[in-house]
Short mmCIF file of C-alpha atoms and ligand atoms in Angstrom, two decimals:
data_model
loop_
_atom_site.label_atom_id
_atom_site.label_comp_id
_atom_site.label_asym_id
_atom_site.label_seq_id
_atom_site.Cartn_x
_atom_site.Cartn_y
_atom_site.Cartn_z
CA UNK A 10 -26.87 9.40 -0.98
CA UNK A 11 -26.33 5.77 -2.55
CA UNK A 12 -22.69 4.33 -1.82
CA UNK A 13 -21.61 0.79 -2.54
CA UNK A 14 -19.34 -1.88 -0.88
CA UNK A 15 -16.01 -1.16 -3.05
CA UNK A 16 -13.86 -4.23 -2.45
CA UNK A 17 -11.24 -2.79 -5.68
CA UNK A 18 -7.57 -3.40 -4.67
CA UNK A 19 -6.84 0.27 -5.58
CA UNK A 20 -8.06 3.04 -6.05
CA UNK A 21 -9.94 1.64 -3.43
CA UNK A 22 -12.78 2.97 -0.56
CA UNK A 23 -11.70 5.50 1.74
CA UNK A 24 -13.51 6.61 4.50
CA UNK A 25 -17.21 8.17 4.26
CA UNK A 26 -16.20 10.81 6.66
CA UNK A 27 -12.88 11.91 4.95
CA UNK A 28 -14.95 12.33 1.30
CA UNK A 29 -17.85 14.34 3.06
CA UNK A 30 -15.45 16.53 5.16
CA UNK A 31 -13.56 17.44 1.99
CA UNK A 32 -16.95 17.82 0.08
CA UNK A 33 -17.70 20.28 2.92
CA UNK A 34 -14.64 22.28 2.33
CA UNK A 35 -14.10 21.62 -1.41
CA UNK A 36 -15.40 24.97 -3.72
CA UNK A 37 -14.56 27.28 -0.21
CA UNK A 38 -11.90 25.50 2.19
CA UNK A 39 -12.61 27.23 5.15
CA UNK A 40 -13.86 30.32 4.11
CA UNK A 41 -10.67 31.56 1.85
CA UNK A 42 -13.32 31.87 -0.77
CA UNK A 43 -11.58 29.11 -3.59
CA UNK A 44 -10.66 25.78 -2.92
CA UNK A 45 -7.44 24.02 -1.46
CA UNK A 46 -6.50 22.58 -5.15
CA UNK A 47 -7.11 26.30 -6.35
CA UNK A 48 -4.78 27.91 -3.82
CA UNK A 49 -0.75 28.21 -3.95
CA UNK A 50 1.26 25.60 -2.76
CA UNK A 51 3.58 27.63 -0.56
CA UNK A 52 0.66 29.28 0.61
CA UNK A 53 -0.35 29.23 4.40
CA UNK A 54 -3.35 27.34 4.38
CA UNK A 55 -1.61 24.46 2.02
CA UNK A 56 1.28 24.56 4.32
CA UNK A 57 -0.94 23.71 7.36
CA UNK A 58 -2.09 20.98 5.20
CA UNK A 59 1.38 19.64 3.67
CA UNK A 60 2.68 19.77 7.83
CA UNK A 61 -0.50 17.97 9.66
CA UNK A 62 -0.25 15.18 7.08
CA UNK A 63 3.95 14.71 7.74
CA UNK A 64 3.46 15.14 11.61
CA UNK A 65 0.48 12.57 11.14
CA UNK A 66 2.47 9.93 9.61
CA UNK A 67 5.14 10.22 12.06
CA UNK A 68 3.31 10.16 15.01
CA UNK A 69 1.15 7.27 13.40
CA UNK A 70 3.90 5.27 12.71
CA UNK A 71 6.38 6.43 15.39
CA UNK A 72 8.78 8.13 13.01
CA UNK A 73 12.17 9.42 13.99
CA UNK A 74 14.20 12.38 13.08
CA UNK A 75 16.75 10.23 11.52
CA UNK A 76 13.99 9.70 8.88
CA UNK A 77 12.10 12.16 5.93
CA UNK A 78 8.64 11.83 4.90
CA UNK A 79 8.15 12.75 1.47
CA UNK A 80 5.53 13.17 -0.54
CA UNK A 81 6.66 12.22 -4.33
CA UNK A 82 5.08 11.63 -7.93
CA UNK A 83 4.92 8.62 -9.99
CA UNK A 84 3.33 5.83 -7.58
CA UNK A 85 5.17 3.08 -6.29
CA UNK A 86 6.07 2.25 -9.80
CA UNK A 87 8.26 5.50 -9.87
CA UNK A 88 9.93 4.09 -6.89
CA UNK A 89 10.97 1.33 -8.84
CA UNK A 90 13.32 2.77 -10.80
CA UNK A 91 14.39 5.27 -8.48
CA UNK A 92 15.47 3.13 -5.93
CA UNK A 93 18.01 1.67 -8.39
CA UNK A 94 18.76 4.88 -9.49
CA UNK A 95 20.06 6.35 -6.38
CA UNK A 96 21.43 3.60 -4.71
CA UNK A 97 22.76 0.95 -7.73
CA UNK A 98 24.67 2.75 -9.56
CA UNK A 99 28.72 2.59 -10.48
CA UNK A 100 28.25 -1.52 -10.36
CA UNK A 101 26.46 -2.18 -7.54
CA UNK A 102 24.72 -5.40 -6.24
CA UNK A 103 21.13 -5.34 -4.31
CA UNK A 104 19.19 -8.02 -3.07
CA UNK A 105 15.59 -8.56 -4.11
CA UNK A 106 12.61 -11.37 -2.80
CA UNK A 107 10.03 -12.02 -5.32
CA UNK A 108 7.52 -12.69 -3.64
CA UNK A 109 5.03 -12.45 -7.15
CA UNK A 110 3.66 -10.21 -9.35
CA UNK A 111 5.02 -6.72 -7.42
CA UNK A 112 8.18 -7.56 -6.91
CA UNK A 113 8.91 -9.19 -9.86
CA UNK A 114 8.28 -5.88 -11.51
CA UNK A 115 10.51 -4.12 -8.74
CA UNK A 116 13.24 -6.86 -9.49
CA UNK A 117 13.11 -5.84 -13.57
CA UNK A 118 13.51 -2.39 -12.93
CA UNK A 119 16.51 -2.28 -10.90
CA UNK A 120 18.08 -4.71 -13.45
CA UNK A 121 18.05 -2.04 -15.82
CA UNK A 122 20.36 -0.08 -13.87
CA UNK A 123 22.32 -2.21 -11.35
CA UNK A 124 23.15 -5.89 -10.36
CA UNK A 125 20.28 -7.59 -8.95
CA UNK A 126 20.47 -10.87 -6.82
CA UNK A 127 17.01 -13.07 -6.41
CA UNK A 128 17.95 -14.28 -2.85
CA UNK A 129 14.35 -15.61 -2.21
CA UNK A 130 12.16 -16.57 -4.89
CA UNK A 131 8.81 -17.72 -4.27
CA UNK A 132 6.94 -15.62 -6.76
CA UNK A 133 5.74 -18.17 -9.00
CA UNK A 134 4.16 -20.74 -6.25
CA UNK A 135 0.85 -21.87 -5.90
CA UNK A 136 -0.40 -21.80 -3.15
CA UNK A 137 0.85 -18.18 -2.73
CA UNK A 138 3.05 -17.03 -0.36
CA UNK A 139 6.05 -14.48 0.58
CA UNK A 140 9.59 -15.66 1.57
CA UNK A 141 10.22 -17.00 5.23
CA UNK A 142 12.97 -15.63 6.87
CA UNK A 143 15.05 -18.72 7.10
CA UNK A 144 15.47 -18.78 3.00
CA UNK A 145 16.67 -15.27 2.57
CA UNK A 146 20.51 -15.57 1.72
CA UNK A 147 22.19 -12.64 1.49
CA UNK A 148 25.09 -10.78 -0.49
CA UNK A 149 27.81 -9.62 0.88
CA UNK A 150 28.25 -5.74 0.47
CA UNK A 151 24.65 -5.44 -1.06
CA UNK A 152 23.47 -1.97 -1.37
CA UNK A 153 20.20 -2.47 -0.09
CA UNK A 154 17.56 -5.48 0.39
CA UNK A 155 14.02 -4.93 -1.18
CA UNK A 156 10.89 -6.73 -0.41
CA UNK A 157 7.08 -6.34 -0.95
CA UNK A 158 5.69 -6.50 2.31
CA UNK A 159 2.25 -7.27 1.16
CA UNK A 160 1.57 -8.78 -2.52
CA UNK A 161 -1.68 -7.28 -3.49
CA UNK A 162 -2.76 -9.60 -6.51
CA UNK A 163 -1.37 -12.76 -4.99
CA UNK A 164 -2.55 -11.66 -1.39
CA UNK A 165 0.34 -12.66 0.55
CA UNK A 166 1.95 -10.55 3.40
CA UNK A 167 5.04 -10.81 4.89
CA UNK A 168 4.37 -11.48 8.59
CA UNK A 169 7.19 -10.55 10.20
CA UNK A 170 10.37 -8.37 8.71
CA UNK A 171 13.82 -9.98 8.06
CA UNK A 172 16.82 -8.63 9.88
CA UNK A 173 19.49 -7.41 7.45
CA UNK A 174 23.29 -5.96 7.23
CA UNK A 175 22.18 -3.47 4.57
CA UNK A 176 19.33 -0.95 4.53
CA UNK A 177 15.99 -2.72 4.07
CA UNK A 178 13.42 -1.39 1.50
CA UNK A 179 9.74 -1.94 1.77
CA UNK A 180 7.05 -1.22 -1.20
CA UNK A 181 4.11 -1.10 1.72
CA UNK A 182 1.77 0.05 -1.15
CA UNK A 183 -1.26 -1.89 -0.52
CA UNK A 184 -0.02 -2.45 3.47
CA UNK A 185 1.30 0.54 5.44
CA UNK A 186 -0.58 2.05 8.04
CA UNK A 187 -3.05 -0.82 8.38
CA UNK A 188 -0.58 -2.63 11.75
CA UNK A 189 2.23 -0.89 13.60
CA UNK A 190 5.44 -2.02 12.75
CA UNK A 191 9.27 -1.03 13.77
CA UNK A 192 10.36 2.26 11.11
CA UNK A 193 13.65 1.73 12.58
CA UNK A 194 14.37 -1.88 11.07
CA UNK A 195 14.32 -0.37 7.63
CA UNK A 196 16.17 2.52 5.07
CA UNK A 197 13.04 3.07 3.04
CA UNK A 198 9.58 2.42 2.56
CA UNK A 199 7.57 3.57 -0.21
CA UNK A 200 3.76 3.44 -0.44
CA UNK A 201 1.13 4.51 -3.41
CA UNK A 202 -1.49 6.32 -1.95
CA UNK A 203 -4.45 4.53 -3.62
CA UNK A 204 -4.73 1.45 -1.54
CA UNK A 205 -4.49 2.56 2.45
CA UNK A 206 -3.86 6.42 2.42
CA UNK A 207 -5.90 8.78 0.30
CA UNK A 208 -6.43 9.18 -3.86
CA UNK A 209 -3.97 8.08 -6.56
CA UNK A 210 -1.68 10.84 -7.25
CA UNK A 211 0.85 11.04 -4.34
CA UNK A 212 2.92 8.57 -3.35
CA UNK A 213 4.60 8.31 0.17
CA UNK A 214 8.55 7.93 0.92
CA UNK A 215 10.13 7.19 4.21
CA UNK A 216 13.90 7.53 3.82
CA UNK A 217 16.51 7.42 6.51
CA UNK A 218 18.25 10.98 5.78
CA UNK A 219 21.88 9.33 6.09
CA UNK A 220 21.16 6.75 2.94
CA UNK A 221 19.43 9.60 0.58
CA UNK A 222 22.63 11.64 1.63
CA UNK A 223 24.68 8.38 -0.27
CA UNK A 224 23.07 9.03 -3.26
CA UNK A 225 24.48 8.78 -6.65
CA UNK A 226 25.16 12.55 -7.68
CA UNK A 227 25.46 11.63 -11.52
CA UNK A 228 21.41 11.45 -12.16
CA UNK A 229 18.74 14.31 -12.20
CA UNK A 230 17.93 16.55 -9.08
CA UNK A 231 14.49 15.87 -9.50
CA UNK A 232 14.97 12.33 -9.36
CA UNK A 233 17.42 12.11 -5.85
CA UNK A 234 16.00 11.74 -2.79
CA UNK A 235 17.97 14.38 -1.51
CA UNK A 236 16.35 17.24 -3.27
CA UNK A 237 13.17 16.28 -2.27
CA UNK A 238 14.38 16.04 1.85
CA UNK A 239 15.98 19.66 1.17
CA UNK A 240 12.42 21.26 0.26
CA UNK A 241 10.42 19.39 2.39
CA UNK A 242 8.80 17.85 -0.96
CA UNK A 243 8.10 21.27 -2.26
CA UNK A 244 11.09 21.39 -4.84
CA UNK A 245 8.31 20.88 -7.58
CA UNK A 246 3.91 21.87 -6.79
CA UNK A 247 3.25 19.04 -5.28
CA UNK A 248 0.08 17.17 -5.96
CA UNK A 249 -1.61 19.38 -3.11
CA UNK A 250 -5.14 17.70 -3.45
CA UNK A 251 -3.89 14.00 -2.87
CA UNK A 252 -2.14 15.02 -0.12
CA UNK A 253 -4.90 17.52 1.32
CA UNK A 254 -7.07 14.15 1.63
CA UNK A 255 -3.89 11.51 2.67
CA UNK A 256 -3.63 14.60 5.65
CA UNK A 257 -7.46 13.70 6.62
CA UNK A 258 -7.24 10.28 6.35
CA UNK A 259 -4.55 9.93 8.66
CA UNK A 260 -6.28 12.37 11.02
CA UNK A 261 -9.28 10.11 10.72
CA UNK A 262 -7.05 6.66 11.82
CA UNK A 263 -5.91 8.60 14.54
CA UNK A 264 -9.56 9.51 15.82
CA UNK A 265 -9.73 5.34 15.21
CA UNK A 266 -7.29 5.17 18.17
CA UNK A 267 -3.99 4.91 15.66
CA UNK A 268 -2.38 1.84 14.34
CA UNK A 269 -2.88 -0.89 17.35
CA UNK A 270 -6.72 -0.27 16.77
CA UNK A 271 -6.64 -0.35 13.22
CA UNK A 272 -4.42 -3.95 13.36
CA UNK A 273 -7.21 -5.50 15.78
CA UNK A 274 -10.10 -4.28 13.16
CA UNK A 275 -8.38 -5.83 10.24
CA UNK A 276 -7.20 -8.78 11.91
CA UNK A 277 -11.06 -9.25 13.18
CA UNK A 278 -12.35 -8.82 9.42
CA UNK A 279 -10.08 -10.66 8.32
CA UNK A 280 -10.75 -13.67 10.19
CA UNK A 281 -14.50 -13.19 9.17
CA UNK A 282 -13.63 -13.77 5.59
CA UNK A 283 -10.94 -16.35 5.95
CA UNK A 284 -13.40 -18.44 8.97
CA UNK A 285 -15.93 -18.67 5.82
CA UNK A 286 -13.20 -20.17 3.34
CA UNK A 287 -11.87 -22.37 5.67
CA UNK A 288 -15.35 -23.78 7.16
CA UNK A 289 -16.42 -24.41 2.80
CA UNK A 290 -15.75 -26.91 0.52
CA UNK A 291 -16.73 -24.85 -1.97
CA UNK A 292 -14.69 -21.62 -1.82
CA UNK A 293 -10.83 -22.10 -1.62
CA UNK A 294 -7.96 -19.94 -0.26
CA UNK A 295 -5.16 -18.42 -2.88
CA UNK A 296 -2.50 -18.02 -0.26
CA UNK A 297 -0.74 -20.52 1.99
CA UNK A 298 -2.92 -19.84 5.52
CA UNK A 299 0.69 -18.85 7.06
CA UNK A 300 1.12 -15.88 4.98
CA UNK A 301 -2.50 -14.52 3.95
CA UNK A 302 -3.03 -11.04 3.97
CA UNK A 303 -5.09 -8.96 6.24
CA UNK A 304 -5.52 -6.57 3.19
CA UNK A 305 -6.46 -8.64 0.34
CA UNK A 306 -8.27 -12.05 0.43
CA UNK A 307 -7.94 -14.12 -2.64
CA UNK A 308 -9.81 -17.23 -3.45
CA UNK A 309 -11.34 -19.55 -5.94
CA UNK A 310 -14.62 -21.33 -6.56
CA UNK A 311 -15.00 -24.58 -8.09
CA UNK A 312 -15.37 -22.80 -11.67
CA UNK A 313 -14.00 -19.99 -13.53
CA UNK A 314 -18.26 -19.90 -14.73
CA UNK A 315 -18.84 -19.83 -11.25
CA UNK A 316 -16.05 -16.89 -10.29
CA UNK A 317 -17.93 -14.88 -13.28
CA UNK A 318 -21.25 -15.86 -11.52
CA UNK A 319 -20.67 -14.84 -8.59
CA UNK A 320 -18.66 -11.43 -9.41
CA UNK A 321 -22.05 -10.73 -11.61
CA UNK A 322 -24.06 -11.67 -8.55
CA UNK A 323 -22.04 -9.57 -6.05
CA UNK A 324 -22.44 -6.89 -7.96
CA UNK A 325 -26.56 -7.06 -8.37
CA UNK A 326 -25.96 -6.75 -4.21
CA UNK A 327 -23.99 -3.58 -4.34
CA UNK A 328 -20.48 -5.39 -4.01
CA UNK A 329 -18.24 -4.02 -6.20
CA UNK A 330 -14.44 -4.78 -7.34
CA UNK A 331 -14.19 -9.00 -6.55
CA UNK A 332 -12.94 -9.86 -9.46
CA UNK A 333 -9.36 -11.18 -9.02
CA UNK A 334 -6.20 -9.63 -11.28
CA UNK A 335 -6.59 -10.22 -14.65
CA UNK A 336 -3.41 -11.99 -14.64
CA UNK A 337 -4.41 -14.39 -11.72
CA UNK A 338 -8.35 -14.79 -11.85
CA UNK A 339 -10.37 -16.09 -8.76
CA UNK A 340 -11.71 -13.52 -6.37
CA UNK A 341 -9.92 -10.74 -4.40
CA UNK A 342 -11.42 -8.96 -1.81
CA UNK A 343 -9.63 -6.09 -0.73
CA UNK A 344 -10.70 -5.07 2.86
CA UNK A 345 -8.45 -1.88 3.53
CA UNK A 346 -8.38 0.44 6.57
CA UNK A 347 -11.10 2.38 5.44
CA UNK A 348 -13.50 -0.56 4.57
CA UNK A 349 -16.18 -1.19 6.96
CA UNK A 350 -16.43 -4.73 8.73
CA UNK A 351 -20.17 -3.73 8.06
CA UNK A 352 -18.88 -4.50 4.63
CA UNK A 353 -16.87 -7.66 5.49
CA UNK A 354 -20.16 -8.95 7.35
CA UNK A 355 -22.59 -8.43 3.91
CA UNK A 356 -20.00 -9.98 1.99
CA UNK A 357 -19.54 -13.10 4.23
CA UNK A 358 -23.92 -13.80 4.02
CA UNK A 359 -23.32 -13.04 0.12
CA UNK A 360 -21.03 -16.08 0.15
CA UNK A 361 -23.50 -18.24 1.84
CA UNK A 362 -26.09 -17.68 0.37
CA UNK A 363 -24.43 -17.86 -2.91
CA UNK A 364 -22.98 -21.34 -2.16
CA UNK A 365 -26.32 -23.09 -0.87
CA UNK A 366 -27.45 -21.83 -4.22
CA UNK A 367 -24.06 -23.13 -6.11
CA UNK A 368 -22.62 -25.37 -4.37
C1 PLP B 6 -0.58 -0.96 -6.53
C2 PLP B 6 0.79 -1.42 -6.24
C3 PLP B 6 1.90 -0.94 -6.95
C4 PLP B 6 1.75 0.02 -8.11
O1 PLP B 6 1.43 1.28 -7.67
P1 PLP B 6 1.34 2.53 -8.67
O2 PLP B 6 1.02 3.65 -7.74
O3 PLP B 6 0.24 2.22 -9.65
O4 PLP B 6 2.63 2.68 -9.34
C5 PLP B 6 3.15 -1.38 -6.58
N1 PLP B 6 3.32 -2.25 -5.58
C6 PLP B 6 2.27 -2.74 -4.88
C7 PLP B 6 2.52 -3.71 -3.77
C8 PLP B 6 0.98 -2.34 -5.19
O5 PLP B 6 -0.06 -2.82 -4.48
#
């Protein structure tokens, strides 16, 4: 078997173990004799499936009955639009923080539909960084305050979460599950799948049940929240394989001893990456050292010939997916859950060596 250091920002590595357990189960899943993407979805053995991976998120992330878990289409882009659709309707105003690239294209989709106030706006900056909590203004009678709580291209994560009057909403896409955090401080969080919890395809919805039960009534079932907390996301076939693996990655961070655990690992990889910036002249950070992201490290070299060097030179060493965003540059490394510090640790003598050659 040959695998690679994948440092893409998404679809990204998930664990070894998850991939071989579903290669073990994948043309007979557990002797049924045809495979869980073959079977029906309101069968029993996908139920079992569809259930663990709900009950796993909520115990993961301490998830009360005052909330749904859903499992939707459409990624986090999806979620966009229908945020604004449910909840900005008839004239409504909602507060947004751009923060940079992510939220930026949050903030132009609700704008379609709604009023939109910018009531922190730090998305253009250089060095990167999210809002601190001391600029946020706020609007009175706002529908609902949005933020990106980590900004995967710029990689910039929001450290701690604001307090607010109305119902906070999260894209965690590239974030949740990698630190425990408070469920209870926000209305919704939305996450696609591809980053921290399993294969593009599915994308994960936390909603507080009183807010989807606000809705708007004037758009498309399929597109209220509501529907989807009255049949359990089953109101449509859900995309059963997606989930099948988010359910066995989340039972794989809970053999990692949940949350806590996973928050110490990344913060200790992390710091690997970010102690080599810091202690070179020759490699510089993206993001303001306040707000850098345990998920994604961005960073420069002296060159854009030297970025394209060392990509090309990572790559001869079986580290793939450094390049930055293509609307950004530099280098990103993106060090999810599932990558090893292993990983990290290869990377870090990459850069060393590469500089004493470069530098
Ligand atoms: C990747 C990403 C998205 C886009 O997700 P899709 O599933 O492709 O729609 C949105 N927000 C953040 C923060 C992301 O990292």
């Amino acid at each position: 078997m040959h695998r690679i250091y994948n440092f893409s920002a998404g679809p990204s590595t998930l664990p070894l173990e998850v991939l071989q357990e579903a290669q073990e189960h994948l043309v007979d899943y557990h002797g049924a004799g045809l495979s869980i993407m073959e079977d029906s979805h309101r069968g029993k053995a996908y139920d079992a499936v569809h259930e663990e991976a709900i009950t796993n998120i909520r115990e993961l992330l301490g998830v009360s009955d005052d909330y749904a878990v859903l499992f939707l289409t459409g990624g986090a882009t999806g979620q966009f639009a229908m945020i604004p659709m449910n909840f900005l309707q008839d004239g409504k105003t909602a507060d947004y923080t751009n923060s940079g690239a992510w939220a930026a294209k949050a903030i132009k989709e609700a704008q379609r539909i709604g009023n939109v106030n910018v009531v922190a706006d730090c998305g253009k900056e250089i060095p990167t960084r999210v809002p601190a909590l001391s600029e946020l203004t706020h609007t009175d009678g706002a529908a609902y305050v949005h933020i990106t709580s980590n900004e995967t291209i710029s990689g910039a994560q929001w450290q701690e979460f604001p307090a607010t009057e109305a119902p906070l909403v999260a894209d965690m896409s590239s974030d949740i599950l990698s630190r425990p955090f408070d469920v209870n401080q926000f209305g919704l969080i939305y996450a696609g799948a591809q980053k921290n919890l399993g294969p593009a395809g599915v994308t994960l919805v936390i909603i507080r049940k009183d807010l989807a039960a606000r809705a708007s009534d004037s758009i498309p079932a399929f597109y209220r929240y509501q529907t989807h907390i009255e049949n359990n996301s089953l109101y449509n076939t859900p995309p059963c394989f997606p989930i099948y693996i988010l359910m066995l990655v989340t039972r794989w961070l809970k053999a990692q001893g949940g949350l806590q655990a996973m928050a110490e690992m990344n913060r200790r990889k992390a710091a690997l990456l970010y102690s080599a910036i810091d202690a070179s002249a020759f490699y510089s950070g993206t993001a303001l050292p306040t707000y850098r992201s345990l998920m994604n490290v961005t960073f420069r070299l002296p060159s854009e010939e030297l970025e394209k060097a060392f990509v090309q030179a990572a790559k001869e060493r079986e580290m793939a997916g450094l390049k930055g965003h293509r609307s950004v540059g530099g280098i990103r490394a993106s060090i999810y859950n599932a990558m090893p510090a292993a990983g990290v640790e290869a990377l870090v003598s990459f850069m060393k060596e590469f500089e004493s050659e470069h530098g």
